[in-house]
């Protein structure tokens, strides 16, 4: 009987602190840390203010273009995306300084989707062959 009681005691000694820590962690997520008892704050990994600030911050045009071209590449093929990149740079010369980075990102995505051998087939002289550089780098 004493041996069984000792075993139960050891088990509780190991399990109880874990249960207490978890329940304590859950309890403090609803504590009002500002001292204002009228408002309770929910503590999360990403606070609401950070998320709302990010949502209000406009994305850079080159990021929007890169994401659009990556989607286009997945839906069609890298050749279509590269043609669109070249047309965009011709229409908006300010995007030329971002052309190489976007083309390399397309090259990496093409390797991920098609494999290195097939991705090389889509290479074109867009942005000083940066697409081919991206394919070679991630092959």
PDB file of C-alpha atoms in Angstrom:
ATOM      1  CA  UNK A   1       0.000   0.000   0.000  1.00  0.00           C
ATOM      2  CA  UNK A   2       2.810   2.426   0.844  1.00  0.00           C
ATOM      3  CA  UNK A   3       4.486   1.710  -2.487  1.00  0.00           C
ATOM      4  CA  UNK A   4       1.283   2.545  -4.401  1.00  0.00           C
ATOM      5  CA  UNK A   5       0.776   5.767  -2.478  1.00  0.00           C
ATOM      6  CA  UNK A   6       4.395   6.742  -3.183  1.00  0.00           C
ATOM      7  CA  UNK A   7       3.935   6.060  -6.919  1.00  0.00           C
ATOM      8  CA  UNK A   8       0.768   8.187  -7.012  1.00  0.00           C
ATOM      9  CA  UNK A   9       2.591  10.946  -5.148  1.00  0.00           C
ATOM     10  CA  UNK A  10       5.485  10.918  -7.655  1.00  0.00           C
ATOM     11  CA  UNK A  11       3.080  11.016 -10.581  1.00  0.00           C
ATOM     12  CA  UNK A  12       1.253  13.974  -9.090  1.00  0.00           C
ATOM     13  CA  UNK A  13       4.575  15.686  -8.361  1.00  0.00           C
ATOM     14  CA  UNK A  14       5.447  15.478 -12.056  1.00  0.00           C
ATOM     15  CA  UNK A  15       2.044  16.193 -13.576  1.00  0.00           C
ATOM     16  CA  UNK A  16       0.738  18.851 -11.202  1.00  0.00           C
ATOM     17  CA  UNK A  17       3.336  21.558 -12.041  1.00  0.00           C
ATOM     18  CA  UNK A  18       2.641  21.123 -15.754  1.00  0.00           C
ATOM     19  CA  UNK A  19      -1.093  21.458 -15.220  1.00  0.00           C
ATOM     20  CA  UNK A  20      -0.589  24.510 -13.020  1.00  0.00           C
ATOM     21  CA  UNK A  21       1.673  26.217 -15.566  1.00  0.00           C
ATOM     22  CA  UNK A  22      -0.759  25.588 -18.394  1.00  0.00           C
ATOM     23  CA  UNK A  23      -3.766  26.754 -16.437  1.00  0.00           C
ATOM     24  CA  UNK A  24      -1.854  29.795 -15.197  1.00  0.00           C
ATOM     25  CA  UNK A  25      -0.818  30.657 -18.736  1.00  0.00           C
ATOM     26  CA  UNK A  26      -4.391  30.493 -19.880  1.00  0.00           C
ATOM     27  CA  UNK A  27      -5.541  32.577 -16.934  1.00  0.00           C
ATOM     28  CA  UNK A  28      -3.133  35.486 -17.496  1.00  0.00           C
ATOM     29  CA  UNK A  29      -4.167  35.989 -21.097  1.00  0.00           C
ATOM     30  CA  UNK A  30      -7.283  37.771 -19.830  1.00  0.00           C
ATOM     31  CA  UNK A  31      -5.671  39.927 -17.114  1.00  0.00           C
ATOM     32  CA  UNK A  32      -5.884  43.680 -17.537  1.00  0.00           C
ATOM     33  CA  UNK A  33      -2.213  44.650 -17.246  1.00  0.00           C
ATOM     34  CA  UNK A  34      -2.859  48.375 -17.568  1.00  0.00           C
ATOM     35  CA  UNK A  35      -4.618  48.541 -14.216  1.00  0.00           C
ATOM     36  CA  UNK A  36      -7.854  49.680 -15.867  1.00  0.00           C
ATOM     37  CA  UNK A  37     -10.500  47.227 -14.723  1.00  0.00           C
ATOM     38  CA  UNK A  38     -13.082  48.435 -17.252  1.00  0.00           C
ATOM     39  CA  UNK A  39     -11.157  47.080 -20.193  1.00  0.00           C
ATOM     40  CA  UNK A  40      -9.682  43.636 -20.433  1.00  0.00           C
ATOM     41  CA  UNK A  41      -6.884  42.990 -22.838  1.00  0.00           C
ATOM     42  CA  UNK A  42      -6.389  39.837 -24.756  1.00  0.00           C
ATOM     43  CA  UNK A  43      -2.706  39.083 -25.038  1.00  0.00           C
ATOM     44  CA  UNK A  44      -1.826  37.340 -28.242  1.00  0.00           C
ATOM     45  CA  UNK A  45       1.335  36.669 -30.208  1.00  0.00           C
ATOM     46  CA  UNK A  46       0.406  39.419 -32.671  1.00  0.00           C
ATOM     47  CA  UNK A  47      -1.406  42.305 -31.056  1.00  0.00           C
ATOM     48  CA  UNK A  48      -4.351  43.912 -32.797  1.00  0.00           C
ATOM     49  CA  UNK A  49      -2.544  47.222 -33.224  1.00  0.00           C
ATOM     50  CA  UNK A  50       0.331  45.566 -35.063  1.00  0.00           C
ATOM     51  CA  UNK A  51      -2.015  43.721 -37.376  1.00  0.00           C
ATOM     52  CA  UNK A  52      -4.126  46.772 -38.111  1.00  0.00           C
ATOM     53  CA  UNK A  53      -1.036  48.892 -38.802  1.00  0.00           C
ATOM     54  CA  UNK A  54       0.206  46.288 -41.288  1.00  0.00           C
ATOM     55  CA  UNK A  55      -3.196  46.116 -42.923  1.00  0.00           C
ATOM     56  CA  UNK A  56      -3.253  49.891 -43.400  1.00  0.00           C
ATOM     57  CA  UNK A  57       0.305  50.085 -44.741  1.00  0.00           C
ATOM     58  CA  UNK A  58       0.234  49.971 -48.535  1.00  0.00           C
ATOM     59  CA  UNK A  59       2.481  47.385 -50.118  1.00  0.00           C
ATOM     60  CA  UNK A  60       5.327  48.477 -52.346  1.00  0.00           C
ATOM     61  CA  UNK A  61       4.489  48.345 -56.082  1.00  0.00           C
ATOM     62  CA  UNK A  62       7.323  45.904 -56.769  1.00  0.00           C
ATOM     63  CA  UNK A  63       5.979  43.508 -54.123  1.00  0.00           C
ATOM     64  CA  UNK A  64       2.501  43.678 -55.615  1.00  0.00           C
ATOM     65  CA  UNK A  65       3.922  43.051 -59.094  1.00  0.00           C
ATOM     66  CA  UNK A  66       6.098  40.155 -57.919  1.00  0.00           C
ATOM     67  CA  UNK A  67       3.177  38.457 -56.179  1.00  0.00           C
ATOM     68  CA  UNK A  68       0.923  38.988 -59.201  1.00  0.00           C
ATOM     69  CA  UNK A  69       3.533  37.499 -61.532  1.00  0.00           C
ATOM     70  CA  UNK A  70       4.137  34.519 -59.244  1.00  0.00           C
ATOM     71  CA  UNK A  71       0.413  33.740 -59.305  1.00  0.00           C
ATOM     72  CA  UNK A  72       0.345  34.174 -63.082  1.00  0.00           C
ATOM     73  CA  UNK A  73       3.335  31.856 -63.416  1.00  0.00           C
ATOM     74  CA  UNK A  74       1.632  29.152 -61.342  1.00  0.00           C
ATOM     75  CA  UNK A  75      -1.616  29.459 -63.297  1.00  0.00           C
ATOM     76  CA  UNK A  76      -0.034  29.599 -66.758  1.00  0.00           C
ATOM     77  CA  UNK A  77       3.744  29.310 -67.157  1.00  0.00           C
ATOM     78  CA  UNK A  78       6.934  31.301 -66.497  1.00  0.00           C
ATOM     79  CA  UNK A  79       7.034  32.565 -70.094  1.00  0.00           C
ATOM     80  CA  UNK A  80       3.761  34.430 -69.661  1.00  0.00           C
ATOM     81  CA  UNK A  81       4.955  35.948 -66.379  1.00  0.00           C
ATOM     82  CA  UNK A  82       8.279  37.022 -67.906  1.00  0.00           C
ATOM     83  CA  UNK A  83       6.514  38.658 -70.844  1.00  0.00           C
ATOM     84  CA  UNK A  84       4.263  40.524 -68.407  1.00  0.00           C
ATOM     85  CA  UNK A  85       7.319  41.615 -66.388  1.00  0.00           C
ATOM     86  CA  UNK A  86       9.005  42.957 -69.500  1.00  0.00           C
ATOM     87  CA  UNK A  87       5.873  44.859 -70.563  1.00  0.00           C
ATOM     88  CA  UNK A  88       5.488  46.346 -67.086  1.00  0.00           C
ATOM     89  CA  UNK A  89       9.100  47.543 -67.000  1.00  0.00           C
ATOM     90  CA  UNK A  90       8.705  49.098 -70.463  1.00  0.00           C
ATOM     91  CA  UNK A  91       5.482  50.834 -69.407  1.00  0.00           C
ATOM     92  CA  UNK A  92       6.787  51.894 -65.977  1.00  0.00           C
ATOM     93  CA  UNK A  93      10.559  52.518 -66.142  1.00  0.00           C
ATOM     94  CA  UNK A  94      10.621  53.099 -62.371  1.00  0.00           C
ATOM     95  CA  UNK A  95      10.124  49.326 -61.966  1.00  0.00           C
ATOM     96  CA  UNK A  96      13.367  48.591 -63.871  1.00  0.00           C
ATOM     97  CA  UNK A  97      15.471  48.691 -60.699  1.00  0.00           C
ATOM     98  CA  UNK A  98      13.326  45.872 -59.244  1.00  0.00           C
ATOM     99  CA  UNK A  99      13.255  43.810 -62.422  1.00  0.00           C
ATOM    100  CA  UNK A 100      16.254  41.618 -61.575  1.00  0.00           C
ATOM    101  CA  UNK A 101      14.950  40.692 -58.114  1.00  0.00           C
ATOM    102  CA  UNK A 102      11.490  39.873 -59.485  1.00  0.00           C
ATOM    103  CA  UNK A 103      12.928  37.793 -62.332  1.00  0.00           C
ATOM    104  CA  UNK A 104      15.126  35.846 -59.877  1.00  0.00           C
ATOM    105  CA  UNK A 105      12.078  35.191 -57.678  1.00  0.00           C
ATOM    106  CA  UNK A 106      10.257  33.890 -60.760  1.00  0.00           C
ATOM    107  CA  UNK A 107      13.256  31.669 -61.535  1.00  0.00           C
ATOM    108  CA  UNK A 108      13.227  30.190 -58.043  1.00  0.00           C
ATOM    109  CA  UNK A 109       9.476  29.597 -58.203  1.00  0.00           C
ATOM    110  CA  UNK A 110       9.857  27.978 -61.640  1.00  0.00           C
ATOM    111  CA  UNK A 111      12.453  25.559 -60.250  1.00  0.00           C
ATOM    112  CA  UNK A 112      10.114  24.755 -57.367  1.00  0.00           C
ATOM    113  CA  UNK A 113       7.206  24.118 -59.732  1.00  0.00           C
ATOM    114  CA  UNK A 114       8.842  22.597 -62.829  1.00  0.00           C
ATOM    115  CA  UNK A 115      12.259  21.402 -61.723  1.00  0.00           C
ATOM    116  CA  UNK A 116      15.583  22.852 -62.932  1.00  0.00           C
ATOM    117  CA  UNK A 117      15.693  21.295 -66.406  1.00  0.00           C
ATOM    118  CA  UNK A 118      12.203  22.299 -67.449  1.00  0.00           C
ATOM    119  CA  UNK A 119      12.490  25.734 -65.811  1.00  0.00           C
ATOM    120  CA  UNK A 120      15.546  26.574 -67.950  1.00  0.00           C
ATOM    121  CA  UNK A 121      13.412  26.183 -71.077  1.00  0.00           C
ATOM    122  CA  UNK A 122      11.465  29.316 -70.165  1.00  0.00           C
ATOM    123  CA  UNK A 123      14.575  31.544 -69.922  1.00  0.00           C
ATOM    124  CA  UNK A 124      14.443  34.837 -71.818  1.00  0.00           C
ATOM    125  CA  UNK A 125      16.672  37.888 -71.913  1.00  0.00           C
ATOM    126  CA  UNK A 126      14.449  39.798 -69.479  1.00  0.00           C
ATOM    127  CA  UNK A 127      16.328  41.945 -66.947  1.00  0.00           C
ATOM    128  CA  UNK A 128      19.781  40.783 -68.034  1.00  0.00           C
ATOM    129  CA  UNK A 129      18.838  37.099 -67.876  1.00  0.00           C
ATOM    130  CA  UNK A 130      18.019  37.299 -64.170  1.00  0.00           C
ATOM    131  CA  UNK A 131      15.385  34.587 -64.575  1.00  0.00           C
ATOM    132  CA  UNK A 132      18.077  32.155 -65.775  1.00  0.00           C
ATOM    133  CA  UNK A 133      20.281  33.274 -62.893  1.00  0.00           C
ATOM    134  CA  UNK A 134      17.468  32.530 -60.445  1.00  0.00           C
ATOM    135  CA  UNK A 135      16.903  29.113 -62.026  1.00  0.00           C
ATOM    136  CA  UNK A 136      20.609  28.271 -61.871  1.00  0.00           C
ATOM    137  CA  UNK A 137      20.977  29.515 -58.309  1.00  0.00           C
ATOM    138  CA  UNK A 138      18.133  27.382 -56.972  1.00  0.00           C
ATOM    139  CA  UNK A 139      18.787  24.292 -59.097  1.00  0.00           C
TER     140      UNK A 139
END
